[in-house]
Short mmCIF file of N, CA and C in Angstrom, two decimals:
data_model
loop_
_atom_site.label_atom_id
_atom_site.label_comp_id
_atom_site.label_asym_id
_atom_site.label_seq_id
_atom_site.Cartn_x
_atom_site.Cartn_y
_atom_site.Cartn_z
N THR A 1 0.83 -1.19 0.00
CA THR A 1 0.00 0.00 0.00
C THR A 1 0.87 1.25 0.00
N ALA A 2 0.28 2.38 -0.30
CA ALA A 2 1.02 3.64 -0.27
C ALA A 2 1.49 3.96 1.14
N GLN A 3 0.67 3.60 2.14
CA GLN A 3 1.06 3.85 3.53
C GLN A 3 2.30 3.05 3.91
N GLU A 4 2.36 1.80 3.47
CA GLU A 4 3.53 0.97 3.79
C GLU A 4 4.77 1.50 3.08
N ALA A 5 4.63 1.91 1.83
CA ALA A 5 5.76 2.49 1.10
C ALA A 5 6.24 3.76 1.80
N SER A 6 5.31 4.58 2.25
CA SER A 6 5.67 5.81 2.98
C SER A 6 6.37 5.49 4.29
N ARG A 7 5.87 4.49 5.01
CA ARG A 7 6.48 4.10 6.28
C ARG A 7 7.92 3.63 6.05
N LEU A 8 8.14 2.83 5.03
CA LEU A 8 9.48 2.34 4.74
C LEU A 8 10.40 3.46 4.27
N ALA A 9 9.86 4.42 3.52
CA ALA A 9 10.65 5.57 3.08
C ALA A 9 11.08 6.42 4.26
N VAL A 10 10.17 6.68 5.18
CA VAL A 10 10.51 7.45 6.39
C VAL A 10 11.57 6.70 7.20
N ARG A 11 11.41 5.40 7.32
CA ARG A 11 12.40 4.59 8.04
C ARG A 11 13.78 4.72 7.39
N ALA A 12 13.83 4.70 6.06
CA ALA A 12 15.11 4.85 5.36
C ALA A 12 15.72 6.22 5.63
N ILE A 13 14.90 7.26 5.59
CA ILE A 13 15.39 8.62 5.83
C ILE A 13 15.96 8.76 7.24
N ARG A 14 15.32 8.13 8.20
CA ARG A 14 15.72 8.27 9.61
C ARG A 14 16.77 7.25 10.05
N SER A 15 17.18 6.36 9.16
CA SER A 15 18.04 5.24 9.57
C SER A 15 19.51 5.59 9.69
N GLY A 16 19.89 6.76 9.32
CA GLY A 16 21.29 7.15 9.44
C GLY A 16 21.73 7.93 8.22
N PRO A 17 22.97 8.40 8.24
CA PRO A 17 23.44 9.20 7.11
C PRO A 17 23.55 8.35 5.84
N PRO A 18 23.38 8.98 4.68
CA PRO A 18 23.51 8.25 3.42
C PRO A 18 24.84 7.51 3.35
N GLY A 19 24.77 6.27 2.93
CA GLY A 19 25.97 5.44 2.83
C GLY A 19 26.24 4.59 4.04
N SER A 20 25.58 4.89 5.17
CA SER A 20 25.79 4.08 6.38
C SER A 20 25.11 2.73 6.20
N LEU A 21 25.52 1.77 7.00
CA LEU A 21 24.93 0.43 6.90
C LEU A 21 23.43 0.45 7.19
N GLY A 22 23.02 1.22 8.21
CA GLY A 22 21.59 1.31 8.53
C GLY A 22 20.79 1.89 7.39
N TRP A 23 21.32 2.93 6.77
CA TRP A 23 20.65 3.58 5.65
C TRP A 23 20.58 2.63 4.46
N SER A 24 21.70 1.96 4.17
CA SER A 24 21.73 1.02 3.04
C SER A 24 20.73 -0.11 3.24
N GLY A 25 20.66 -0.64 4.46
CA GLY A 25 19.73 -1.73 4.75
C GLY A 25 18.28 -1.29 4.62
N ALA A 26 17.97 -0.11 5.15
CA ALA A 26 16.59 0.40 5.07
C ALA A 26 16.21 0.72 3.63
N LEU A 27 17.16 1.26 2.87
CA LEU A 27 16.89 1.56 1.47
C LEU A 27 16.68 0.27 0.67
N GLU A 28 17.46 -0.75 0.99
CA GLU A 28 17.29 -2.05 0.32
C GLU A 28 15.92 -2.66 0.64
N THR A 29 15.47 -2.50 1.89
CA THR A 29 14.15 -2.99 2.27
C THR A 29 13.06 -2.27 1.49
N LEU A 30 13.17 -0.95 1.39
CA LEU A 30 12.20 -0.16 0.61
C LEU A 30 12.22 -0.59 -0.86
N ASP A 31 13.41 -0.73 -1.41
CA ASP A 31 13.54 -1.14 -2.80
C ASP A 31 12.91 -2.51 -3.04
N SER A 32 13.17 -3.45 -2.14
CA SER A 32 12.60 -4.79 -2.27
C SER A 32 11.08 -4.75 -2.21
N TYR A 33 10.55 -3.93 -1.30
CA TYR A 33 9.09 -3.80 -1.17
C TYR A 33 8.49 -3.25 -2.47
N LEU A 34 9.11 -2.21 -3.01
CA LEU A 34 8.57 -1.58 -4.22
C LEU A 34 8.68 -2.49 -5.44
N ARG A 35 9.70 -3.36 -5.46
CA ARG A 35 9.88 -4.26 -6.61
C ARG A 35 9.05 -5.53 -6.50
N ALA A 36 8.56 -5.84 -5.33
CA ALA A 36 7.76 -7.06 -5.15
C ALA A 36 6.45 -6.95 -5.93
N ASP A 37 5.77 -8.04 -6.06
CA ASP A 37 4.47 -8.07 -6.74
C ASP A 37 4.60 -7.56 -8.18
N ALA A 38 5.62 -8.05 -8.88
CA ALA A 38 5.86 -7.69 -10.29
C ALA A 38 5.97 -6.18 -10.51
N ASN A 39 6.59 -5.49 -9.57
CA ASN A 39 6.81 -4.04 -9.64
C ASN A 39 5.52 -3.22 -9.64
N ARG A 40 4.42 -3.80 -9.26
CA ARG A 40 3.15 -3.06 -9.25
C ARG A 40 3.09 -2.01 -8.14
N ARG A 41 3.99 -2.11 -7.18
CA ARG A 41 3.99 -1.13 -6.08
C ARG A 41 4.82 0.11 -6.42
N ASN A 42 5.40 0.14 -7.57
CA ASN A 42 6.25 1.26 -7.94
C ASN A 42 5.78 1.86 -9.26
N PRO A 43 4.59 2.47 -9.25
CA PRO A 43 4.07 3.06 -10.48
C PRO A 43 4.93 4.24 -10.91
N GLY A 44 4.71 4.70 -12.11
CA GLY A 44 5.54 5.75 -12.70
C GLY A 44 5.73 6.98 -11.84
N THR A 45 4.67 7.50 -11.26
CA THR A 45 4.80 8.71 -10.44
C THR A 45 5.70 8.47 -9.25
N THR A 46 5.52 7.34 -8.58
CA THR A 46 6.37 7.03 -7.43
C THR A 46 7.82 6.90 -7.87
N ALA A 47 8.04 6.24 -8.98
CA ALA A 47 9.40 6.07 -9.50
C ALA A 47 10.03 7.43 -9.81
N ASP A 48 9.26 8.32 -10.41
CA ASP A 48 9.77 9.66 -10.73
C ASP A 48 10.14 10.42 -9.47
N LEU A 49 9.29 10.34 -8.44
CA LEU A 49 9.58 11.03 -7.18
C LEU A 49 10.82 10.46 -6.51
N ILE A 50 10.95 9.15 -6.52
CA ILE A 50 12.12 8.51 -5.91
C ILE A 50 13.38 8.92 -6.67
N ALA A 51 13.33 8.90 -7.99
CA ALA A 51 14.49 9.29 -8.79
C ALA A 51 14.88 10.74 -8.53
N ALA A 52 13.90 11.62 -8.44
CA ALA A 52 14.18 13.03 -8.17
C ALA A 52 14.80 13.22 -6.79
N ALA A 53 14.28 12.51 -5.80
CA ALA A 53 14.82 12.62 -4.44
C ALA A 53 16.25 12.09 -4.38
N LEU A 54 16.52 10.99 -5.05
CA LEU A 54 17.89 10.45 -5.07
C LEU A 54 18.84 11.40 -5.80
N PHE A 55 18.38 12.02 -6.87
CA PHE A 55 19.20 12.98 -7.60
C PHE A 55 19.59 14.15 -6.68
N VAL A 56 18.63 14.69 -5.96
CA VAL A 56 18.91 15.80 -5.04
C VAL A 56 19.90 15.35 -3.97
N LEU A 57 19.71 14.16 -3.43
CA LEU A 57 20.62 13.62 -2.42
C LEU A 57 22.04 13.56 -2.96
N PHE A 58 22.21 13.02 -4.15
CA PHE A 58 23.54 12.87 -4.73
C PHE A 58 24.18 14.22 -5.03
N VAL A 59 23.41 15.15 -5.57
CA VAL A 59 23.94 16.47 -5.91
C VAL A 59 24.30 17.25 -4.65
N GLU A 60 23.42 17.23 -3.66
CA GLU A 60 23.64 18.01 -2.44
C GLU A 60 24.74 17.44 -1.55
N HIS A 61 24.82 16.13 -1.47
CA HIS A 61 25.72 15.51 -0.49
C HIS A 61 26.89 14.77 -1.11
N GLY A 62 26.88 14.52 -2.40
CA GLY A 62 27.97 13.80 -3.04
C GLY A 62 28.37 12.56 -2.26
N CYS A 63 27.41 11.78 -1.86
CA CYS A 63 27.67 10.66 -0.95
C CYS A 63 28.32 9.48 -1.66
N GLU A 64 28.89 8.61 -0.85
CA GLU A 64 29.41 7.34 -1.35
C GLU A 64 28.43 6.26 -0.95
N LEU A 65 28.14 5.36 -1.85
CA LEU A 65 27.15 4.33 -1.60
C LEU A 65 27.75 2.95 -1.80
N LEU A 66 27.17 2.00 -1.10
CA LEU A 66 27.51 0.61 -1.35
C LEU A 66 26.47 0.06 -2.32
N LEU A 67 26.91 -0.36 -3.45
CA LEU A 67 26.00 -0.88 -4.47
C LEU A 67 26.22 -2.37 -4.62
N LYS A 68 25.14 -3.09 -4.80
CA LYS A 68 25.23 -4.52 -5.03
C LYS A 68 25.64 -4.78 -6.47
N LYS A 69 26.60 -5.64 -6.63
CA LYS A 69 27.01 -6.05 -7.97
C LYS A 69 27.19 -7.55 -7.89
N GLY A 70 26.28 -8.29 -8.49
CA GLY A 70 26.28 -9.73 -8.29
C GLY A 70 25.91 -9.97 -6.84
N GLY A 71 26.70 -10.71 -6.11
CA GLY A 71 26.44 -10.92 -4.69
C GLY A 71 27.32 -10.05 -3.82
N ASP A 72 28.20 -9.26 -4.46
CA ASP A 72 29.17 -8.46 -3.72
C ASP A 72 28.67 -7.03 -3.57
N ARG A 73 29.31 -6.33 -2.64
CA ARG A 73 29.01 -4.90 -2.49
C ARG A 73 30.25 -4.14 -2.92
N GLU A 74 30.03 -3.07 -3.62
CA GLU A 74 31.12 -2.28 -4.15
C GLU A 74 30.88 -0.83 -3.74
N CYS A 75 31.92 -0.16 -3.25
CA CYS A 75 31.79 1.24 -2.87
C CYS A 75 31.97 2.10 -4.11
N VAL A 76 31.02 2.97 -4.35
CA VAL A 76 31.05 3.83 -5.53
C VAL A 76 30.98 5.28 -5.07
N SER A 77 31.94 6.07 -5.48
CA SER A 77 31.94 7.49 -5.11
C SER A 77 31.09 8.26 -6.11
N LEU A 78 30.22 9.09 -5.58
CA LEU A 78 29.37 9.92 -6.43
C LEU A 78 29.75 11.39 -6.30
N ARG A 79 30.92 11.64 -5.74
CA ARG A 79 31.35 13.03 -5.56
C ARG A 79 31.83 13.61 -6.89
N PRO A 80 31.48 14.87 -7.16
CA PRO A 80 31.98 15.51 -8.38
C PRO A 80 33.50 15.63 -8.31
N ARG A 81 34.13 15.52 -9.44
CA ARG A 81 35.61 15.64 -9.46
C ARG A 81 36.04 16.92 -10.09
#
């Protein structure tokens, strides 16, 4: 539901600074929830809002993130050079 997606998004925001393990775990939980049920929980408008919010986060904070690649995690710097 939209309420559950909102609850998980708030949890991700409050889970710690971007790039921290708590933040990464909460973001992964939100992502998994939105992708479940054949991606029906992530309609276009929600996807656009999430993409815009992530863009602002990256531009404003230039954070480093742990990204899954295969089964491994890889640190990727998003800071401008």
